[in-house]
Each structure stands twice: as structure tokens, then as C-alpha cells.
Coordinates of C-alpha atoms in Angstrom, one line a residue:
M253 CA -16.7 10.9 2.0
V254 CA -13.8 10.3 4.3
Q255 CA -10.5 9.7 2.5
K256 CA -8.1 7.5 4.4
Y257 CA -4.5 6.7 4.2
Q258 CA -2.4 4.0 6.0
S259 CA 1.3 3.7 5.2
P260 CA 3.5 0.6 5.1
V261 CA 6.2 0.3 7.7
R262 CA 9.2 2.4 6.5
V263 CA 12.5 1.3 7.9
Y264 CA 15.6 3.5 8.7
K265 CA 18.7 1.4 9.2
Q266 CA 19.9 3.7 12.0
P267 CA 19.2 3.7 15.7
F268 CA 16.2 5.4 17.2
E269 CA 18.1 8.1 18.9
L270 CA 20.0 9.1 15.8
V271 CA 16.7 9.2 13.8
M272 CA 15.2 11.4 16.5
A273 CA 18.1 13.8 16.2
A274 CA 17.5 14.0 12.5
Y275 CA 13.8 14.5 13.0
E276 CA 14.3 17.5 15.3
R277 CA 16.2 19.3 12.6
R278 CA 12.9 19.7 10.7
F279 CA 11.9 22.5 13.1
P280 CA 11.2 25.4 13.4
T281 CA 11.2 25.3 9.6
C282 CA 12.4 23.0 6.9
P283 CA 14.0 24.3 3.7
L284 CA 13.4 20.9 2.1
I285 CA 9.6 21.5 2.4
P286 CA 9.0 24.9 0.7
M287 CA 5.4 25.0 1.9
F288 CA 6.5 24.6 5.6
V289 CA 6.8 28.3 6.4
D290 CA 7.3 28.3 10.2
S291 CA 6.4 26.7 13.5
D292 CA 6.0 27.9 17.1
I293 CA 6.1 25.9 20.3
V294 CA 2.8 26.4 22.2
S295 CA 3.7 24.2 25.2
E296 CA 6.4 21.8 26.4
F297 CA 6.7 19.2 29.1
N298 CA 9.7 17.3 30.5
S299 CA 9.4 14.5 33.0
E300 CA 11.5 14.5 36.2
D301 CA 13.8 11.8 34.9
G302 CA 14.0 13.2 31.4
A303 CA 12.5 10.1 29.9
V304 CA 9.4 11.8 28.5
H305 CA 9.4 14.9 26.4
M306 CA 6.1 16.4 25.1
V307 CA 5.9 19.3 22.7
E308 CA 2.9 21.0 21.1
R309 CA 3.6 23.1 18.0
R310 CA 1.5 25.4 15.9
C311 CA 2.7 25.2 12.3
K312 CA 2.2 27.5 9.3
L313 CA 2.1 26.4 5.7
D314 CA 1.8 28.1 2.4
V315 CA -0.3 25.6 0.4
D316 CA 0.1 25.3 -3.3
A317 CA -3.6 25.9 -4.1
P318 CA -5.2 28.0 -6.9
R319 CA -5.1 31.7 -6.1
L320 CA -8.9 31.9 -6.8
L321 CA -9.6 29.3 -4.1
K322 CA -7.4 31.2 -1.6
R323 CA -9.2 34.5 -2.3
I324 CA -12.6 32.9 -1.9
A325 CA -11.5 31.4 1.5
G326 CA -9.9 34.8 2.4
V327 CA -6.6 33.3 3.5
D328 CA -3.0 32.7 2.3
Y329 CA -1.8 30.2 4.9
V330 CA -2.8 26.9 6.5
Y331 CA -2.3 26.4 10.3
F332 CA -2.3 23.1 12.1
V333 CA -1.4 21.8 15.6
Q334 CA 1.1 19.0 16.1
K335 CA 1.6 17.2 19.4
N336 CA 4.8 15.1 19.8
S337 CA 5.2 12.6 22.7
L338 CA 8.8 11.3 22.9
N339 CA 9.4 8.4 25.3
R340 CA 13.1 7.8 25.6
R341 CA 12.7 4.9 27.9
E342 CA 10.4 3.0 25.5
R343 CA 12.2 4.5 22.5
T344 CA 9.0 5.7 20.8
L345 CA 7.7 8.9 19.3
Q346 CA 4.0 9.4 18.9
I347 CA 3.0 12.4 16.6
E348 CA -0.7 13.5 16.7
A349 CA -2.0 16.4 14.8
H350 CA -5.1 18.2 13.4
N351 CA -6.0 21.2 11.3
E352 CA -6.8 24.3 13.3
T353 CA -8.6 26.5 10.9
F354 CA -11.9 25.8 9.2
S355 CA -12.1 22.6 11.3
N356 CA -15.9 22.9 11.2
R357 CA -15.7 22.5 7.4
V358 CA -12.7 20.2 6.9
I359 CA -11.4 17.6 9.3
I360 CA -7.8 16.4 8.9
N361 CA -6.2 14.1 11.4
E362 CA -3.0 12.1 11.4
L363 CA -1.1 9.8 13.7
C364 CA 2.6 8.9 13.1
C365 CA 4.8 6.6 15.2
Y366 CA 8.6 6.1 15.3
S367 CA 9.6 2.9 17.1
V368 CA 12.4 0.4 17.3
H369 CA 12.4 -2.4 14.7
P370 CA 11.2 -5.6 16.3
D371 CA 13.9 -7.7 14.7
N372 CA 16.8 -5.3 15.0
E373 CA 17.1 -2.8 17.9
D374 CA 19.6 -0.7 15.9
W375 CA 16.9 0.1 13.2
T376 CA 13.9 2.4 13.4
C377 CA 10.4 1.9 12.0
F378 CA 8.0 4.6 10.9
E379 CA 4.2 4.2 10.5
Q380 CA 1.5 6.7 9.5
L381 CA -2.3 6.9 9.6
A382 CA -4.3 9.8 8.2
S383 CA -7.8 10.8 7.2
L384 CA -9.5 13.7 5.4
D385 CA -13.2 14.6 5.7
I386 CA -14.5 17.6 3.7
K387 CA -17.9 18.4 5.0
S388 CA -18.4 21.6 3.1
F389 CA -16.2 24.2 1.4
F390 CA -18.1 26.9 -0.5
G391 CA -19.1 24.5 -3.2
F392 CA -15.4 23.5 -4.0
E393 CA -15.4 20.2 -2.0
S394 CA -14.3 18.1 -5.0
T395 CA -11.5 20.5 -6.0
V396 CA -10.2 20.8 -2.5
E397 CA -10.2 17.1 -2.1
K398 CA -8.2 16.5 -5.3
I399 CA -5.7 19.2 -4.3
A400 CA -5.4 17.8 -0.8
M401 CA -4.7 14.2 -1.8
K402 CA -2.2 15.3 -4.5
Q403 CA -0.2 17.4 -2.1
Y404 CA -0.5 14.9 0.7
T405 CA 0.8 12.1 -1.6
S406 CA 3.7 14.2 -2.7
S407 CA 4.6 15.0 0.9
I408 CA 4.5 11.4 2.0
K409 CA 7.1 10.5 -0.7
K410 CA 9.4 13.3 0.6
G411 CA 9.1 12.3 4.3
K412 CA 11.7 9.5 4.3
E413 CA 14.1 11.5 2.0
I414 CA 14.1 14.4 4.4
I415 CA 15.0 12.2 7.4
E416 CA 17.7 10.6 5.4
Y417 CA 19.0 14.0 4.3
Y418 CA 19.4 15.1 7.9
L419 CA 20.9 11.7 8.9
R420 CA 23.6 12.3 6.2
E421 CA 24.1 15.9 7.5
L422 CA 24.7 14.5 11.0
E423 CA 27.2 12.0 9.6
E424 CA 29.1 14.8 7.9
E425 CA 29.2 16.6 11.2
G426 CA 30.8 13.6 12.8
V427 CA 27.6 12.5 14.7
T428 CA 27.3 8.8 14.1
H429 CA 26.1 7.6 17.5
I430 CA 23.9 9.0 20.2
P431 CA 23.8 7.1 23.5
R432 CA 20.5 5.7 24.7
W433 CA 18.6 7.2 27.6
T434 CA 19.5 5.8 31.0
P435 CA 18.0 6.7 34.4
S436 CA 20.1 9.4 36.1
A437 CA 21.9 8.3 39.3
V438 CA 21.6 11.8 40.6
C439 CA 18.3 13.0 42.1
P440 CA 16.6 14.7 39.1
A441 CA 15.0 18.0 39.0
K442 CA 11.3 18.3 39.1
A443 CA 9.3 18.0 35.9
T444 CA 9.0 21.2 34.0
V445 CA 6.0 22.5 32.0
T446 CA 6.5 25.5 29.7
A447 CA 3.5 27.3 28.5
R448 CA 3.9 29.7 25.6
P449 CA 1.6 32.8 25.1
E450 CA -1.6 32.0 23.3
L451 CA -1.2 32.8 19.6
P452 CA -4.0 34.4 17.7
I453 CA -5.8 32.1 15.3
S454 CA -5.7 33.1 11.7
P455 CA -8.2 31.6 9.3
A456 CA -6.7 29.3 6.7
I457 CA -7.8 27.0 4.0
S458 CA -7.7 23.5 5.4
I459 CA -6.0 21.5 2.8
P460 CA -4.0 18.4 3.9
I461 CA -0.4 18.9 4.2
A462 CA 2.9 17.1 4.7
S463 CA 2.9 17.1 8.4
A464 CA 0.5 15.5 10.9
K465 CA -3.0 16.5 11.9
E466 CA -5.4 15.4 14.6
A467 CA -9.2 15.3 14.6
P468 CA -11.8 15.7 17.3
K469 CA -12.9 12.6 19.2
E470 CA -16.1 12.2 17.2
T471 CA -14.2 12.2 13.9
P472 CA -14.5 9.0 11.9
S473 CA -11.3 7.1 12.4
L474 CA -9.2 4.8 10.3
P475 CA -8.9 1.1 10.8
G476 CA -7.2 0.6 14.1
S477 CA -8.5 4.1 15.2
L478 CA -6.3 7.2 15.1
T479 CA -6.8 7.5 18.9
E480 CA -5.0 4.3 19.6
P481 CA -1.3 3.5 19.3
L482 CA 0.0 1.8 16.2
T483 CA 0.3 -1.8 17.3
G484 CA 0.5 -5.2 15.8
T485 CA 2.9 -8.0 15.3
P486 CA 5.6 -7.7 12.6
D487 CA 3.8 -10.3 10.5
D488 CA 0.7 -8.2 10.4
K489 CA 2.5 -5.3 8.7
L490 CA 4.1 -4.7 5.4
E491 CA 7.4 -3.0 5.1
A492 CA 8.0 -0.4 2.3
D493 CA 11.1 -2.3 1.2
Y494 CA 9.2 -5.5 0.9
I495 CA 6.5 -3.8 -1.2
E496 CA 9.1 -2.3 -3.6
R497 CA 11.0 -5.6 -3.9
Y498 CA 8.1 -8.1 -4.3
L499 CA 5.0 -6.1 -5.3
G500 CA 6.3 -3.2 -7.4
D501 CA 6.4 0.6 -7.4
L502 CA 3.1 1.6 -5.9
T503 CA 1.9 5.1 -5.1
P504 CA 1.4 5.9 -1.4
L505 CA -2.4 5.7 -1.9
Q506 CA -2.1 2.4 -3.6
E507 CA 0.1 1.1 -0.8
S508 CA -2.6 2.3 1.6
C509 CA -5.4 0.5 -0.3
L510 CA -3.3 -2.8 -0.2
I511 CA -2.6 -2.5 3.6
R512 CA -6.2 -1.6 4.5
L513 CA -7.7 -4.5 2.4
R514 CA -5.1 -6.9 3.8
Q515 CA -5.9 -5.8 7.3
W516 CA -9.6 -6.2 6.7
L517 CA -9.1 -9.7 5.5
Q518 CA -7.0 -10.6 8.6
E519 CA -9.7 -9.3 10.9
T520 CA -12.8 -10.7 9.2
H521 CA -11.9 -13.6 6.9
K522 CA -12.1 -17.1 8.2
G523 CA -9.6 -19.4 6.5
K524 CA -6.5 -18.9 4.4
I525 CA -5.5 -15.3 3.7
P526 CA -4.4 -14.8 0.1
K527 CA -0.9 -13.7 -0.7
D528 CA -0.2 -10.0 -1.0
E529 CA 0.4 -10.1 -4.8
H530 CA -2.9 -11.9 -5.2
I531 CA -4.7 -9.1 -3.2
L532 CA -2.9 -6.5 -5.3
R533 CA -4.2 -8.1 -8.5
F534 CA -7.8 -7.6 -7.4
L535 CA -7.2 -4.0 -6.4
R536 CA -5.6 -3.3 -9.8
A537 CA -8.6 -5.0 -11.5
R538 CA -10.9 -2.4 -9.9
D539 CA -8.6 0.6 -10.1
F540 CA -7.8 0.4 -6.4
N541 CA -11.4 0.9 -5.4
I542 CA -11.3 -1.0 -2.1
D543 CA -15.1 -1.7 -1.9
K544 CA -15.3 -3.2 -5.4
A545 CA -12.0 -5.1 -5.0
R546 CA -13.2 -6.5 -1.7
E547 CA -16.4 -7.7 -3.2
I548 CA -14.8 -9.7 -6.1
L549 CA -12.0 -10.9 -3.9
C550 CA -14.4 -12.4 -1.3
Q551 CA -16.4 -14.0 -4.1
S552 CA -13.2 -15.6 -5.4
L553 CA -12.1 -16.8 -2.0
T554 CA -15.5 -18.5 -1.5
W555 CA -15.2 -20.1 -4.9
R556 CA -11.6 -21.3 -4.2
K557 CA -12.8 -22.9 -0.9
Q558 CA -15.8 -24.6 -2.5
H559 CA -13.7 -26.1 -5.3
Q560 CA -10.5 -26.8 -3.2
V561 CA -8.5 -24.8 -5.7
D562 CA -5.7 -24.1 -3.2
Y563 CA -4.8 -27.8 -3.3
L564 CA -5.3 -28.3 -7.1
L565 CA -1.6 -28.6 -8.0
E566 CA -1.1 -31.3 -5.4
T567 CA -4.3 -33.3 -6.1
W568 CA -5.0 -32.8 -9.8
T569 CA -3.4 -35.3 -12.3
S570 CA -4.1 -34.6 -16.0
P571 CA -5.8 -37.6 -17.7
Q572 CA -3.7 -39.3 -20.3
V573 CA -5.8 -38.0 -23.1
L574 CA -4.9 -34.4 -22.1
Q575 CA -1.3 -35.2 -21.9
D576 CA -1.4 -36.7 -25.4
F577 CA -3.7 -34.2 -27.2
Y578 CA -3.7 -30.9 -25.3
T579 CA -1.4 -28.7 -27.4
G580 CA -0.2 -26.2 -24.7
G581 CA 2.5 -25.9 -22.1
W582 CA 4.8 -23.7 -20.1
H583 CA 8.1 -22.8 -21.8
H584 CA 10.7 -20.8 -19.8
H585 CA 10.0 -17.0 -19.8
D586 CA 9.9 -13.9 -22.1
K587 CA 12.5 -11.1 -22.2
D588 CA 10.9 -9.4 -19.2
G589 CA 11.0 -12.5 -17.0
R590 CA 7.3 -13.3 -17.3
P591 CA 6.5 -17.1 -17.5
L592 CA 5.7 -18.0 -21.1
Y593 CA 2.8 -20.3 -22.0
I594 CA 2.5 -21.5 -25.6
L595 CA -0.9 -22.7 -26.9
R596 CA -1.1 -24.2 -30.4
L597 CA -4.9 -23.7 -30.6
G598 CA -5.1 -24.3 -34.3
Q599 CA -3.7 -27.8 -33.8
M600 CA -6.0 -28.7 -31.0
D601 CA -9.0 -31.1 -31.4
T602 CA -11.4 -29.2 -29.1
K603 CA -14.4 -31.2 -30.2
G604 CA -12.6 -34.5 -29.4
L605 CA -11.3 -33.2 -26.0
V606 CA -14.7 -31.9 -24.9
R607 CA -16.4 -35.2 -25.9
A608 CA -13.7 -37.4 -24.3
L609 CA -13.3 -35.5 -21.0
G610 CA -16.3 -33.3 -20.5
E611 CA -16.4 -29.6 -19.7
E612 CA -15.5 -29.9 -16.0
S613 CA -12.3 -31.9 -16.5
L614 CA -11.2 -29.4 -19.2
L615 CA -12.0 -26.5 -16.8
R616 CA -9.9 -28.2 -14.0
H617 CA -7.0 -28.5 -16.3
V618 CA -7.1 -24.9 -17.3
L619 CA -7.3 -23.9 -13.6
S620 CA -4.2 -26.0 -12.9
I621 CA -2.4 -24.1 -15.7
N622 CA -3.3 -20.8 -14.0
E623 CA -2.2 -22.1 -10.6
E624 CA 1.1 -23.2 -12.1
G625 CA 1.4 -19.7 -13.6
L626 CA 1.0 -18.1 -10.2
R627 CA 3.7 -20.4 -8.8
R628 CA 6.1 -19.6 -11.6
C629 CA 5.5 -15.8 -11.1
E630 CA 6.6 -16.2 -7.5
E631 CA 9.7 -18.2 -8.6
N632 CA 10.7 -15.7 -11.3
T633 CA 10.2 -12.8 -8.8
K634 CA 13.0 -14.4 -6.7
V635 CA 15.1 -15.3 -9.6
F636 CA 15.1 -11.9 -11.4
G637 CA 15.0 -9.8 -8.3
R638 CA 12.0 -7.7 -9.3
P639 CA 8.2 -8.1 -9.1
I640 CA 6.7 -10.4 -11.7
S641 CA 2.9 -10.8 -11.3
S642 CA 1.7 -11.9 -14.8
W643 CA 2.6 -14.2 -17.6
T644 CA 2.8 -14.1 -21.4
C645 CA 0.7 -16.3 -23.6
L646 CA 1.7 -17.1 -27.1
V647 CA -1.2 -18.4 -29.2
D648 CA -0.4 -20.2 -32.5
L649 CA -3.5 -20.1 -34.7
E650 CA -2.0 -22.1 -37.6
G651 CA -4.6 -24.7 -38.7
L652 CA -7.6 -22.8 -37.2
N653 CA -10.7 -23.4 -39.3
M654 CA -14.5 -23.8 -39.0
R655 CA -14.3 -27.1 -37.2
H656 CA -13.1 -25.2 -34.1
L657 CA -16.4 -23.3 -34.0
W658 CA -18.3 -26.3 -32.8
R659 CA -21.0 -24.9 -30.6
P660 CA -20.5 -27.0 -27.4
G661 CA -16.8 -26.3 -27.7
V662 CA -17.3 -22.6 -28.0
K663 CA -19.7 -22.7 -25.0
A664 CA -17.1 -24.6 -22.9
L665 CA -14.5 -22.0 -23.9
L666 CA -16.6 -19.1 -22.9
R667 CA -17.3 -20.6 -19.5
I668 CA -13.6 -21.2 -18.9
I669 CA -12.8 -17.6 -19.9
E670 CA -15.5 -16.3 -17.5
V671 CA -14.1 -18.4 -14.6
V672 CA -10.5 -17.3 -15.2
E673 CA -11.4 -13.6 -15.6
A674 CA -13.3 -13.7 -12.3
N675 CA -10.6 -15.5 -10.2
Y676 CA -7.3 -14.7 -11.9
P677 CA -7.5 -10.9 -12.8
E678 CA -4.4 -9.0 -14.0
T679 CA -2.5 -12.3 -14.7
L680 CA -2.2 -12.0 -18.5
G681 CA 0.6 -9.5 -19.0
R682 CA 1.0 -10.0 -22.7
L683 CA -0.9 -11.9 -25.4
L684 CA 0.9 -12.7 -28.6
I685 CA -1.1 -14.0 -31.7
L686 CA 0.9 -16.0 -34.2
R687 CA 0.0 -17.0 -37.8
A688 CA -3.7 -15.9 -37.6
P689 CA -5.8 -17.1 -40.6
R690 CA -6.6 -14.3 -43.1

């Protein structure tokens, strides 16, 4: 099975040229990445006008894998090839890479891109695509995959911190501005290509690592294809700061699942695309299994369209009997900022409501309550400055007795619960039961 990763857009609030200066300080080795032992330049190219600079490096890593696994593979180090293409004119850096050793058993490829922020030319964006395909590895495929994803996830978290560390280092040295590239007025020298001696290939255990890796052409690619530039309008992409502010603290792999499912919806779904927090709820409901989350989300979107649920708050007006006898309502929020819904179930005449309104009207009313809950979560997220995606329900059972177990009423309640669970997953953050009968 191919493991895939796609990052959100990570933003550095520094100009592209300054970020590139910080990036170059990672080579030939980086003390902030202990596993990154060394790197050698294999070939280098400079265009005549100096606008394009291409470098191919061979990098060596000491992967934190079990000693037994290393002995079985017969190696101590991992080698991979990284190709960087810097275009100073366009202000972009494309990084392509692939594992060099055991490439017939394990295929690792990665594409990264640094570019100018579309809304602020003094900021820099970073995006990343990667995939891992373990075909065979001496019977340890599952173990290698777990080690690989663990180390790769940890390296992704360090990536931005390392660039920011070198940016601070540059600032301490007094380097706060690097002029942009401009065409030289003097006749430039011819383009130069520097080829380095061919280095011997040492076998290594192909476990994914912090830096980039590129796969052969026939390698299965990620959405958008690893062989194509990272493109798209700003509205198509999620920024890491936005995710942290409005969606919560997600792991890199969880961010990747959200981005890939969101991208799939944009490409294939006809109609209104659900909000990011709504997509995230379905992913959480299925432990971030994209296939399972996509299945139940598509079913929910079809259901919402059939029943015009998106317009429910504008079109639904509660009958007078509900306003008079439905003993529930929204009441501010709890101590964590979640919207609070209070339901005095023990005081409710469920038999009378079902007989007077019918099951469908009661269901529509409950759906309107859930839609209002989603709206309040969005509002509270803005008010409290942190992600709030669920609500608290306080159920007062004082007065609950055998008359509430009327069979048609119980049947209606079970159907309502089934519909809500299928279409509003991960929305009940806390359930409080008050004065339950003994």
C-alpha cells in the first residue's frame, strides 16, 4: 500500500531571498538534524544570466531504526538523491528527491516547493508532497512502514523550526535583507556545468527521512502528481496557520488527510463543498481513514441535498406547539467555550408532541437544532480565538418515568439519533446527565 502525504501551505513572513539564504545553511550537514550525517554535490549548473541554479546532492543519513533491522539489511546508513532547481527570476525553488538504495524494494519520492506568497510578495510559502511504497523488505514491511512514517512525521515538524532558526542566525549576523535578482547589464559569462566524480553506491535501508526523495516515472503519484509543479489558486489551499487557528492542533498526517480529502471533493463533487471543520469531523469519526471518511461524507452530502438541509435555518419555522411544549434550548456556553444546549427531557410530553406533529416535523426541528449548533461553534471559534467544533448537552431527567417509554415515541427517538449520528459526527463534545431517576 502506498502511503501518501500532502502538507498545508506553511508561511514564512520573510522575503524569498532571505529564506533561500537560510535554507542553504542546512548543507552540507545540519546539526539540528542529528540523522543528517553528510551531503556531497554530484553536479551543479548555473545559467548564463545567473537566474537559474540547479544542484544535485547525494545525502547520507543515520536512521534511528532497530539494530536488528540494520543488521538484516547489512547497512548502517541511508542514501538519497536530492535535486534543487532555484529560479531567481520567478522566485521559486523546486526540490525533487528519491531514495537511492534498495529502490527496487522501497520507493520514496518527494516534491517540495518554496514560492512567493500570492497576497504578500515579502512572504514565502512552502508546500510538500511525498509518498512511500514498500514492495518488499525481508518480511519486515509493516515494521519498516511504521518506523518510516514515525520518523518522517517528526522531521516534518522540525522543518519549519530549522528554517526559522537559520533566519534568526542571519538576523543576529546583521543580515536582514538580500536584494532580489536582476538581469545583469554587463554581458554575462557562459553557463557553467560542474560535474563531480561519480560516488560509489553503498547499500542502505530505505526508510523515509526528513529530506526530499524522488521516485521513478512509473511510481504511483500523489494527487496532483509528484512530477508536476505544485500549483493552484490560494483559495484551493490551506495554510498551516489557518489550520492551527480554526481547526486545531493536527499531526502532519492528519493535516495531509484533510487536504487530500478536501482536494478530492473540489475535483469531483458537484455542488456545495462542505466547510473544512465539517470535513474534519468525518475524518475524526473514522480515525482519519480517508476511504471510510469519504464514503460517509458523500452519503451525508447526498442526504443534505435531498432534504435541503443547507437552507434549513432560513426556511424552517418551528410550529407553535413546539415553541410552547418543547423543553429544550441553547443557553450561552460552557467553561471551555462550547455552545451549551439544555434539554429537560423529564418534563417533555413526547407522546403529545409525536401525536400533534408527527415524526417528520420533530426530526426537522432536531436537525435545525444541530444546524444552529454548527453555526454557534463557528461564532465561538471567532469569539474565543481557538477552534471549537462541538457543543455540550445538559440533559435534565427530573420527572422521567414509564410514560416516556411509549413505543412510537421511542421509535421516533431512535430514528432521530440514527440520522444525527450519520450526518453530525463528532459534534457532541460533552454530555451531562442531571437528576437521573434511581
